[in-house]
Amino acid sequence: MTLGSSTFQVPVVAVGCMRIDSLDAAEAERFVKGSVDLGANFFDHADVYGGGRCEEIFADAIGMSPAVREQILLQSKVGIRTGSFDFSKEHILESVDGILRRLRTDHLDVLLLHRPDALVEPEEVAEAFDQLETQGKVKHFGVSNQNPTQIELLRRWVKQPLVANQLQLSITNATMITAGVNVNMLGGSSVDRDGGVLDYCRLNDITIQPWSPFQYGFFEGVFLGSDKFPELNKVIDEVAARYDVSQTTMAIAWLLRHPARMQPVTGTTKLERLTECVAGGDVSITREEWYAIYLAAGNTLP
Ligand SMILES: NC(=O)c1ccc[n+]([C@@H]2O[C@H](COP(=O)([O-])OP(=O)(O)OC[C@H]3O[C@@H](n4cnc5c(N)ncnc54)[C@H](OP(=O)(O)O)[C@@H]3O)[C@@H](O)[C@H]2O)c1
């Protein structure tokens, strides 16, 4: 698939590196090199993951060198500080330099602004992006956790296309979908929490990257196998059995069945699980199966 309106080719599943600081050096090497062997060579980072350690662990584990760099695609994020968010030009520029130093590379394929800064000055963001592009330090730009108006505000000044918007989305965290299905109804499912970001991104060729595709709540746990979601697990098992795939594969296949052409960002640190996630790209479930899983999670239709 391509990212956003660009011609930049990426795998359908991005490998999130937020949790790799739980691995020892040998495990990290097996995981990241194994990911590349699987074809999952697009890695999602952020300067704040492990306080910067995740990027260092990654560079060591992959054995970063110019030749290795050519085989992988790197995305990272900036803008989160302790106790504040910061999209100032100075902070964006110095954060990218820190990321490049820790990843031991001279460029990022994609840079995302991590979480909306209440004090954002889009002119400054534009200056930072121009400088990073001119210096060759960043090839593509995007955002994370932003609604349509926030993106429009940036787009008034930023001249590079914003190719991705990374947002929380899983079968059990599907408010961006449920609000659209339940438009104008009285119940809570109709509450629009994101300004219609799903359709906005489709209309503007911005790839949605669902983060935490297996979590319920805010990192509360994994819904697969959880006794909090008996009906969902039953239905996922039934549909997964039909395609002879695992639950994990089915959860990714559900996201990929959405025509918005999303790129889920997984968080597993296990190569075996990542293999199952990647397999989700080869399964195309029916409309009926998609809705059965949607409903089994407690999502509603009017
Ligand atoms: N933009 C943002 O604001 C934002 C926020 C959060 C995360 N992210 C990105 O999104 C990525 C994914 O987030 P996440 O780690 O919360 O996602 P996730 O894939 O929903 O959760 C992964 C966690 O669930 C565990 N797990 C247990 N059973 C699993 C199963 N059957 N299938 C898959 N995982 C299972 C994994 O353990 P094992 O390691 O043992 O498999 C791992 O600890 C992060 O790495 C980061 O890159 C972005």
mmCIF file of C-alpha atoms and ligand atoms in Angstrom:
data_model
loop_
_atom_site.group_PDB
_atom_site.id
_atom_site.type_symbol
_atom_site.label_atom_id
_atom_site.label_comp_id
_atom_site.label_asym_id
_atom_site.label_seq_id
_atom_site.Cartn_x
_atom_site.Cartn_y
_atom_site.Cartn_z
ATOM 1 C CA MET A 1 0.000 0.000 0.000
ATOM 2 C CA THR A 2 1.000 3.633 -0.271
ATOM 3 C CA LEU A 3 0.949 6.097 2.589
ATOM 4 C CA GLY A 4 -1.588 8.882 2.207
ATOM 5 C CA SER A 5 -1.415 10.748 -1.083
ATOM 6 C CA SER A 6 2.260 9.855 -1.551
ATOM 7 C CA THR A 7 3.762 7.123 -3.709
ATOM 8 C CA PHE A 8 5.690 5.861 -0.688
ATOM 9 C CA GLN A 9 5.169 2.085 -0.481
ATOM 10 C CA VAL A 10 4.689 0.608 2.981
ATOM 11 C CA PRO A 11 3.631 -2.765 4.419
ATOM 12 C CA VAL A 12 -0.003 -3.003 5.593
ATOM 13 C CA VAL A 13 1.103 -3.563 9.187
ATOM 14 C CA ALA A 14 3.503 -1.222 10.992
ATOM 15 C CA VAL A 15 5.660 -2.637 13.786
ATOM 16 C CA GLY A 16 5.248 -0.499 16.909
ATOM 17 C CA CYS A 17 8.358 -0.270 19.051
ATOM 18 C CA MET A 18 6.879 1.277 22.201
ATOM 19 C CA ARG A 19 7.320 -1.898 24.244
ATOM 20 C CA ILE A 20 10.685 -3.218 23.006
ATOM 21 C CA ASP A 21 12.464 -1.998 26.117
ATOM 22 C CA SER A 22 10.953 -5.048 27.830
ATOM 23 C CA LEU A 23 13.230 -7.272 25.717
ATOM 24 C CA ASP A 24 16.833 -8.198 26.389
ATOM 25 C CA ALA A 25 19.381 -7.588 23.630
ATOM 26 C CA ALA A 26 19.118 -11.079 22.114
ATOM 27 C CA GLU A 27 15.301 -11.015 22.131
ATOM 28 C CA ALA A 28 15.242 -7.546 20.593
ATOM 29 C CA GLU A 29 17.595 -8.641 17.817
ATOM 30 C CA ARG A 30 15.487 -11.695 17.051
ATOM 31 C CA PHE A 31 12.330 -9.602 17.004
ATOM 32 C CA VAL A 32 13.446 -6.716 14.808
ATOM 33 C CA LYS A 33 15.499 -8.780 12.345
ATOM 34 C CA GLY A 34 12.713 -11.346 12.183
ATOM 35 C CA SER A 35 10.230 -8.573 11.431
ATOM 36 C CA VAL A 36 12.258 -7.486 8.414
ATOM 37 C CA ASP A 37 12.462 -11.104 7.222
ATOM 38 C CA LEU A 38 8.646 -11.232 7.420
ATOM 39 C CA GLY A 39 8.397 -8.172 5.193
ATOM 40 C CA ALA A 40 7.263 -6.056 8.155
ATOM 41 C CA ASN A 41 10.061 -3.551 7.703
ATOM 42 C CA PHE A 42 8.155 -0.372 8.678
ATOM 43 C CA PHE A 43 8.908 0.519 12.309
ATOM 44 C CA ASP A 44 6.975 3.018 14.403
ATOM 45 C CA HIS A 45 8.893 4.888 17.110
ATOM 46 C CA ALA A 46 8.531 8.000 19.264
ATOM 47 C CA ASP A 47 11.173 9.999 21.046
ATOM 48 C CA VAL A 48 9.376 9.300 24.335
ATOM 49 C CA TYR A 49 9.206 5.491 24.114
ATOM 50 C CA GLY A 50 11.269 4.208 27.013
ATOM 51 C CA GLY A 51 12.504 7.783 27.430
ATOM 52 C CA GLY A 52 14.468 7.371 24.188
ATOM 53 C CA ARG A 53 15.735 3.878 25.029
ATOM 54 C CA CYS A 54 13.446 2.109 22.553
ATOM 55 C CA GLU A 55 15.098 3.880 19.620
ATOM 56 C CA GLU A 56 18.574 3.008 20.935
ATOM 57 C CA ILE A 57 17.609 -0.606 21.590
ATOM 58 C CA PHE A 58 16.207 -0.792 18.064
ATOM 59 C CA ALA A 59 19.365 0.594 16.434
ATOM 60 C CA ASP A 60 21.524 -1.901 18.343
ATOM 61 C CA ALA A 61 19.187 -4.811 17.657
ATOM 62 C CA ILE A 62 18.926 -4.184 13.922
ATOM 63 C CA GLY A 63 22.692 -3.574 13.726
ATOM 64 C CA MET A 64 22.159 -0.193 12.104
ATOM 65 C CA SER A 65 24.448 0.567 9.172
ATOM 66 C CA PRO A 66 23.921 2.312 5.827
ATOM 67 C CA ALA A 67 23.194 -1.063 4.188
ATOM 68 C CA VAL A 68 20.671 -2.066 6.870
ATOM 69 C CA ARG A 69 19.048 1.368 6.714
ATOM 70 C CA GLU A 70 18.208 0.782 3.063
ATOM 71 C CA GLN A 71 16.170 -2.295 3.970
ATOM 72 C CA ILE A 72 13.957 -0.624 6.570
ATOM 73 C CA LEU A 73 11.454 2.229 6.856
ATOM 74 C CA LEU A 74 11.495 4.390 9.963
ATOM 75 C CA GLN A 75 8.730 6.524 11.425
ATOM 76 C CA SER A 76 9.022 8.435 14.689
ATOM 77 C CA LYS A 77 7.060 11.064 16.590
ATOM 78 C CA VAL A 78 7.798 14.267 18.440
ATOM 79 C CA GLY A 79 5.897 16.741 20.593
ATOM 80 C CA ILE A 80 5.370 15.037 23.959
ATOM 81 C CA ARG A 81 7.324 16.439 26.884
ATOM 82 C CA THR A 82 6.938 15.715 30.583
ATOM 83 C CA GLY A 83 3.878 17.705 31.658
ATOM 84 C CA SER A 84 3.306 19.444 28.321
ATOM 85 C CA PHE A 85 3.040 19.028 24.574
ATOM 86 C CA ASP A 86 5.341 21.098 22.391
ATOM 87 C CA PHE A 87 5.080 21.768 18.651
ATOM 88 C CA SER A 88 7.478 24.738 18.725
ATOM 89 C CA LYS A 89 9.992 24.901 15.896
ATOM 90 C CA GLU A 90 12.877 24.645 18.308
ATOM 91 C CA HIS A 91 11.497 21.547 20.029
ATOM 92 C CA ILE A 92 10.586 19.764 16.778
ATOM 93 C CA LEU A 93 14.056 20.372 15.334
ATOM 94 C CA GLU A 94 15.994 19.341 18.416
ATOM 95 C CA SER A 95 13.776 16.296 18.932
ATOM 96 C CA VAL A 96 14.378 15.064 15.390
ATOM 97 C CA ASP A 97 18.128 15.456 15.888
ATOM 98 C CA GLY A 98 17.835 13.345 19.048
ATOM 99 C CA ILE A 99 15.831 10.682 17.210
ATOM 100 C CA LEU A 100 18.340 10.494 14.340
ATOM 101 C CA ARG A 101 21.208 10.216 16.808
ATOM 102 C CA ARG A 102 19.521 7.403 18.770
ATOM 103 C CA LEU A 103 18.415 5.515 15.645
ATOM 104 C CA ARG A 104 21.873 6.085 14.115
ATOM 105 C CA THR A 105 20.475 7.243 10.802
ATOM 106 C CA ASP A 106 20.549 10.467 8.804
ATOM 107 C CA HIS A 107 16.847 10.505 7.938
ATOM 108 C CA LEU A 108 13.357 9.443 8.942
ATOM 109 C CA ASP A 109 10.913 8.189 6.333
ATOM 110 C CA VAL A 110 7.993 9.640 8.292
ATOM 111 C CA LEU A 111 7.764 12.143 11.133
ATOM 112 C CA LEU A 112 4.494 12.468 13.059
ATOM 113 C CA LEU A 113 3.423 15.158 15.520
ATOM 114 C CA HIS A 114 2.523 12.952 18.483
ATOM 115 C CA ARG A 115 -0.330 14.686 20.384
ATOM 116 C CA PRO A 116 -2.015 18.035 19.699
ATOM 117 C CA ASP A 117 -0.259 20.949 21.422
ATOM 118 C CA ALA A 118 -2.790 23.444 22.838
ATOM 119 C CA LEU A 119 -0.313 26.237 22.075
ATOM 120 C CA VAL A 120 0.464 25.152 18.505
ATOM 121 C CA GLU A 121 1.588 27.859 16.107
ATOM 122 C CA PRO A 122 1.205 26.293 12.683
ATOM 123 C CA GLU A 123 3.559 28.800 11.051
ATOM 124 C CA GLU A 124 6.332 27.454 13.278
ATOM 125 C CA VAL A 125 5.472 23.857 12.464
ATOM 126 C CA ALA A 126 5.656 24.773 8.771
ATOM 127 C CA GLU A 127 9.096 26.331 9.221
ATOM 128 C CA ALA A 128 10.330 23.262 11.082
ATOM 129 C CA PHE A 129 8.984 20.883 8.413
ATOM 130 C CA ASP A 130 10.537 22.981 5.601
ATOM 131 C CA GLN A 131 13.901 22.911 7.304
ATOM 132 C CA LEU A 132 13.751 19.166 7.979
ATOM 133 C CA GLU A 133 12.738 18.483 4.384
ATOM 134 C CA THR A 134 15.414 20.750 2.900
ATOM 135 C CA GLN A 135 18.087 19.161 5.078
ATOM 136 C CA GLY A 136 16.900 15.708 3.969
ATOM 137 C CA LYS A 137 16.246 14.677 7.569
ATOM 138 C CA VAL A 138 12.558 13.798 7.013
ATOM 139 C CA LYS A 139 10.927 12.466 3.818
ATOM 140 C CA HIS A 140 7.224 12.487 4.778
ATOM 141 C CA PHE A 141 5.157 14.209 7.462
ATOM 142 C CA GLY A 142 2.008 13.377 9.383
ATOM 143 C CA VAL A 143 0.152 13.725 12.655
ATOM 144 C CA SER A 144 -1.226 11.598 15.438
ATOM 145 C CA ASN A 145 -4.358 11.920 17.591
ATOM 146 C CA GLN A 146 -5.578 14.951 15.625
ATOM 147 C CA ASN A 147 -9.091 15.866 14.565
ATOM 148 C CA PRO A 148 -10.021 17.375 11.179
ATOM 149 C CA THR A 149 -9.965 20.997 12.366
ATOM 150 C CA GLN A 150 -6.539 20.610 13.901
ATOM 151 C CA ILE A 151 -5.263 19.092 10.681
ATOM 152 C CA GLU A 152 -6.851 21.887 8.640
ATOM 153 C CA LEU A 153 -5.146 24.461 10.859
ATOM 154 C CA LEU A 154 -1.785 22.870 10.126
ATOM 155 C CA ARG A 155 -2.545 22.489 6.435
ATOM 156 C CA ARG A 156 -3.154 26.214 6.077
ATOM 157 C CA TRP A 157 0.618 26.712 6.580
ATOM 158 C CA VAL A 158 2.325 23.360 6.136
ATOM 159 C CA LYS A 159 2.996 22.745 2.453
ATOM 160 C CA GLN A 160 4.002 19.091 2.608
ATOM 161 C CA PRO A 161 1.127 16.582 2.360
ATOM 162 C CA LEU A 162 0.196 15.085 5.729
ATOM 163 C CA VAL A 163 0.279 11.397 4.876
ATOM 164 C CA ALA A 164 -0.803 9.737 8.125
ATOM 165 C CA ASN A 165 -2.888 10.260 11.241
ATOM 166 C CA GLN A 166 -2.173 7.734 13.992
ATOM 167 C CA LEU A 167 -5.297 7.239 16.133
ATOM 168 C CA GLN A 168 -6.501 4.864 18.821
ATOM 169 C CA LEU A 169 -8.674 2.245 17.138
ATOM 170 C CA SER A 170 -9.527 -1.366 17.883
ATOM 171 C CA ILE A 171 -12.674 -3.494 17.728
ATOM 172 C CA THR A 172 -13.394 -2.440 21.325
ATOM 173 C CA ASN A 173 -12.264 1.201 20.877
ATOM 174 C CA ALA A 174 -14.185 2.017 17.736
ATOM 175 C CA THR A 175 -15.828 5.355 18.508
ATOM 176 C CA MET A 176 -14.671 6.830 15.207
ATOM 177 C CA ILE A 177 -16.759 4.130 13.502
ATOM 178 C CA THR A 178 -19.730 3.880 15.897
ATOM 179 C CA ALA A 179 -20.417 7.624 15.802
ATOM 180 C CA GLY A 180 -20.815 7.451 12.044
ATOM 181 C CA VAL A 181 -23.123 4.446 12.180
ATOM 182 C CA ASN A 182 -25.321 6.033 14.869
ATOM 183 C CA VAL A 183 -25.521 9.598 13.550
ATOM 184 C CA ASN A 184 -28.033 11.829 15.287
ATOM 185 C CA MET A 185 -29.355 9.135 17.631
ATOM 186 C CA LEU A 186 -29.979 9.820 21.322
ATOM 187 C CA GLY A 187 -27.654 7.165 22.727
ATOM 188 C CA GLY A 188 -24.014 7.591 23.675
ATOM 189 C CA SER A 189 -22.805 5.743 20.588
ATOM 190 C CA SER A 190 -23.736 8.712 18.443
ATOM 191 C CA VAL A 191 -21.337 11.064 20.233
ATOM 192 C CA ASP A 192 -18.823 12.387 17.743
ATOM 193 C CA ARG A 193 -15.546 12.459 19.667
ATOM 194 C CA ASP A 194 -13.235 13.291 16.805
ATOM 195 C CA GLY A 195 -14.996 15.634 14.375
ATOM 196 C CA GLY A 196 -15.600 12.919 11.815
ATOM 197 C CA VAL A 197 -11.920 12.072 11.470
ATOM 198 C CA LEU A 198 -12.492 8.771 9.700
ATOM 199 C CA ASP A 199 -14.284 10.246 6.703
ATOM 200 C CA TYR A 200 -12.087 13.348 6.771
ATOM 201 C CA CYS A 201 -8.973 11.192 6.411
ATOM 202 C CA ARG A 202 -10.570 9.211 3.585
ATOM 203 C CA LEU A 203 -11.566 12.402 1.793
ATOM 204 C CA ASN A 204 -8.089 13.879 2.154
ATOM 205 C CA ASP A 205 -5.994 10.770 1.430
ATOM 206 C CA ILE A 206 -4.548 10.570 4.913
ATOM 207 C CA THR A 207 -3.756 7.020 6.040
ATOM 208 C CA ILE A 208 -5.184 6.185 9.446
ATOM 209 C CA GLN A 209 -2.721 4.175 11.515
ATOM 210 C CA PRO A 210 -4.749 2.463 14.280
ATOM 211 C CA TRP A 211 -2.659 2.258 17.456
ATOM 212 C CA SER A 212 -3.255 -0.328 20.192
ATOM 213 C CA PRO A 213 -5.267 -2.568 17.840
ATOM 214 C CA PHE A 214 -5.609 -5.266 20.541
ATOM 215 C CA GLN A 215 -6.232 -3.157 23.639
ATOM 216 C CA TYR A 216 -9.476 -2.198 25.353
ATOM 217 C CA GLY A 217 -9.608 1.027 27.347
ATOM 218 C CA PHE A 218 -6.404 3.029 27.555
ATOM 219 C CA PHE A 219 -3.851 0.161 27.750
ATOM 220 C CA GLU A 220 -6.162 -1.754 30.115
ATOM 221 C CA GLY A 221 -5.531 -5.114 28.525
ATOM 222 C CA VAL A 222 -5.984 -7.269 25.451
ATOM 223 C CA PHE A 223 -9.582 -8.104 24.517
ATOM 224 C CA LEU A 224 -8.597 -11.393 22.877
ATOM 225 C CA GLY A 225 -9.027 -14.196 25.385
ATOM 226 C CA SER A 226 -10.413 -11.756 27.970
ATOM 227 C CA ASP A 227 -13.388 -12.850 30.058
ATOM 228 C CA LYS A 228 -14.603 -9.239 29.859
ATOM 229 C CA PHE A 229 -15.564 -9.891 26.205
ATOM 230 C CA PRO A 230 -17.074 -13.417 26.026
ATOM 231 C CA GLU A 231 -19.385 -12.730 23.066
ATOM 232 C CA LEU A 232 -16.666 -10.990 21.069
ATOM 233 C CA ASN A 233 -14.233 -13.840 21.618
ATOM 234 C CA LYS A 234 -16.875 -16.381 20.626
ATOM 235 C CA VAL A 235 -17.638 -14.601 17.350
ATOM 236 C CA ILE A 236 -13.976 -13.937 16.535
ATOM 237 C CA ASP A 237 -13.274 -17.637 17.145
ATOM 238 C CA GLU A 238 -16.092 -18.650 14.791
ATOM 239 C CA VAL A 239 -15.003 -16.335 11.986
ATOM 240 C CA ALA A 240 -11.317 -17.151 12.498
ATOM 241 C CA ALA A 241 -12.096 -20.872 12.274
ATOM 242 C CA ARG A 242 -13.822 -20.313 8.925
ATOM 243 C CA TYR A 243 -10.593 -18.899 7.487
ATOM 244 C CA ASP A 244 -8.357 -21.246 9.481
ATOM 245 C CA VAL A 245 -6.514 -18.350 11.104
ATOM 246 C CA SER A 246 -5.857 -17.259 14.687
ATOM 247 C CA GLN A 247 -7.833 -14.710 16.711
ATOM 248 C CA THR A 248 -4.907 -12.331 16.388
ATOM 249 C CA THR A 249 -4.984 -12.547 12.603
ATOM 250 C CA MET A 250 -8.740 -11.977 12.638
ATOM 251 C CA ALA A 251 -8.495 -8.819 14.771
ATOM 252 C CA ILE A 252 -6.149 -7.284 12.192
ATOM 253 C CA ALA A 253 -8.261 -8.575 9.283
ATOM 254 C CA TRP A 254 -11.247 -6.749 10.830
ATOM 255 C CA LEU A 255 -9.394 -3.418 10.746
ATOM 256 C CA LEU A 256 -8.102 -4.033 7.235
ATOM 257 C CA ARG A 257 -11.590 -4.894 5.951
ATOM 258 C CA HIS A 258 -12.519 -1.248 6.424
ATOM 259 C CA PRO A 259 -12.253 0.474 3.041
ATOM 260 C CA ALA A 260 -10.295 3.415 4.517
ATOM 261 C CA ARG A 261 -7.140 1.349 3.764
ATOM 262 C CA MET A 262 -5.664 1.677 7.237
ATOM 263 C CA GLN A 263 -2.205 0.650 8.413
ATOM 264 C CA PRO A 264 -2.505 -0.855 11.924
ATOM 265 C CA VAL A 265 0.434 -0.317 14.290
ATOM 266 C CA THR A 266 0.947 -3.465 16.347
ATOM 267 C CA GLY A 267 2.617 -3.505 19.731
ATOM 268 C CA THR A 268 3.558 -7.142 20.161
ATOM 269 C CA THR A 269 7.164 -7.941 21.009
ATOM 270 C CA LYS A 270 6.779 -11.574 19.930
ATOM 271 C CA LEU A 271 7.758 -12.572 16.419
ATOM 272 C CA GLU A 272 5.182 -15.374 16.383
ATOM 273 C CA ARG A 273 2.386 -12.893 17.166
ATOM 274 C CA LEU A 274 3.671 -10.410 14.644
ATOM 275 C CA THR A 275 3.564 -13.179 12.030
ATOM 276 C CA GLU A 276 -0.110 -13.695 12.888
ATOM 277 C CA CYS A 277 -0.753 -9.947 12.634
ATOM 278 C CA VAL A 278 0.879 -9.722 9.214
ATOM 279 C CA ALA A 279 -1.261 -12.664 8.056
ATOM 280 C CA GLY A 280 -4.295 -10.412 8.607
ATOM 281 C CA GLY A 281 -3.358 -8.732 5.335
ATOM 282 C CA ASP A 282 -4.161 -11.946 3.440
ATOM 283 C CA VAL A 283 -7.658 -12.451 4.874
ATOM 284 C CA SER A 284 -10.641 -10.644 3.461
ATOM 285 C CA ILE A 285 -13.761 -11.152 5.594
ATOM 286 C CA THR A 286 -17.274 -10.571 4.352
ATOM 287 C CA ARG A 287 -19.439 -7.570 5.157
ATOM 288 C CA GLU A 288 -21.630 -9.828 7.364
ATOM 289 C CA GLU A 289 -18.633 -11.135 9.285
ATOM 290 C CA TRP A 290 -17.304 -7.599 9.798
ATOM 291 C CA TYR A 291 -20.623 -6.468 11.263
ATOM 292 C CA ALA A 292 -20.966 -9.609 13.428
ATOM 293 C CA ILE A 293 -17.600 -8.834 15.066
ATOM 294 C CA TYR A 294 -18.516 -5.145 15.371
ATOM 295 C CA LEU A 295 -21.746 -5.996 17.218
ATOM 296 C CA ALA A 296 -20.226 -8.732 19.380
ATOM 297 C CA ALA A 297 -17.895 -6.129 20.909
ATOM 298 C CA GLY A 298 -20.934 -4.194 22.162
ATOM 299 C CA ASN A 299 -20.859 -1.648 19.336
ATOM 300 C CA THR A 300 -24.374 -0.805 18.234
ATOM 301 C CA LEU A 301 -26.563 -0.202 15.216
ATOM 302 C CA PRO A 302 -29.574 2.126 15.578
HETATM 303 N N1 LIG B 1 0.230 7.649 18.561
HETATM 304 C C1 LIG B 1 -0.022 7.330 19.815
HETATM 305 O O1 LIG B 1 -0.480 8.159 20.616
HETATM 306 C C2 LIG B 1 0.250 5.940 20.266
HETATM 307 C C3 LIG B 1 -0.190 5.509 21.529
HETATM 308 C C4 LIG B 1 0.093 4.191 21.912
HETATM 309 C C5 LIG B 1 0.777 3.334 21.069
HETATM 310 N N2 LIG B 1 1.215 3.795 19.851
HETATM 311 C C6 LIG B 1 1.919 2.905 18.904
HETATM 312 O O2 LIG B 1 1.107 1.780 18.700
HETATM 313 C C7 LIG B 1 1.849 0.596 18.942
HETATM 314 C C8 LIG B 1 0.924 -0.458 19.439
HETATM 315 O O3 LIG B 1 0.385 -0.117 20.732
HETATM 316 P P1 LIG B 1 0.143 -1.257 21.794
HETATM 317 O O4 LIG B 1 1.409 -1.899 22.158
HETATM 318 O O5 LIG B 1 -0.678 -0.695 22.894
HETATM 319 O O6 LIG B 1 -0.740 -2.254 20.884
HETATM 320 P P2 LIG B 1 -1.388 -3.674 20.956
HETATM 321 O O7 LIG B 1 -0.863 -4.412 19.778
HETATM 322 O O8 LIG B 1 -2.835 -3.455 21.062
HETATM 323 O O9 LIG B 1 -0.901 -4.344 22.302
HETATM 324 C C9 LIG B 1 0.305 -5.057 22.361
HETATM 325 C C10 LIG B 1 0.423 -5.687 23.726
HETATM 326 O O10 LIG B 1 -0.585 -6.685 23.859
HETATM 327 C C11 LIG B 1 0.028 -7.935 24.166
HETATM 328 N N3 LIG B 1 -0.749 -9.048 23.608
HETATM 329 C C12 LIG B 1 -1.280 -10.056 24.329
HETATM 330 N N4 LIG B 1 -1.955 -10.887 23.557
HETATM 331 C C13 LIG B 1 -1.866 -10.413 22.313
HETATM 332 C C14 LIG B 1 -2.368 -10.882 21.069
HETATM 333 N N5 LIG B 1 -3.099 -11.993 20.955
HETATM 334 N N6 LIG B 1 -2.102 -10.168 19.979
HETATM 335 C C15 LIG B 1 -1.368 -9.037 20.075
HETATM 336 N N7 LIG B 1 -0.865 -8.555 21.234
HETATM 337 C C16 LIG B 1 -1.109 -9.248 22.341
HETATM 338 C C17 LIG B 1 1.429 -7.827 23.636
HETATM 339 O O11 LIG B 1 2.225 -8.740 24.341
HETATM 340 P P3 LIG B 1 3.444 -9.521 23.635
HETATM 341 O O12 LIG B 1 4.501 -8.509 23.425
HETATM 342 O O13 LIG B 1 3.805 -10.544 24.666
HETATM 343 O O14 LIG B 1 2.911 -10.115 22.369
HETATM 344 C C18 LIG B 1 1.759 -6.385 23.930
HETATM 345 O O15 LIG B 1 2.133 -6.237 25.305
HETATM 346 C C19 LIG B 1 2.952 1.022 19.915
HETATM 347 O O16 LIG B 1 4.087 0.166 19.857
HETATM 348 C C20 LIG B 1 3.271 2.396 19.395
HETATM 349 O O17 LIG B 1 4.165 2.290 18.314
HETATM 350 C C21 LIG B 1 0.936 5.063 19.449
#
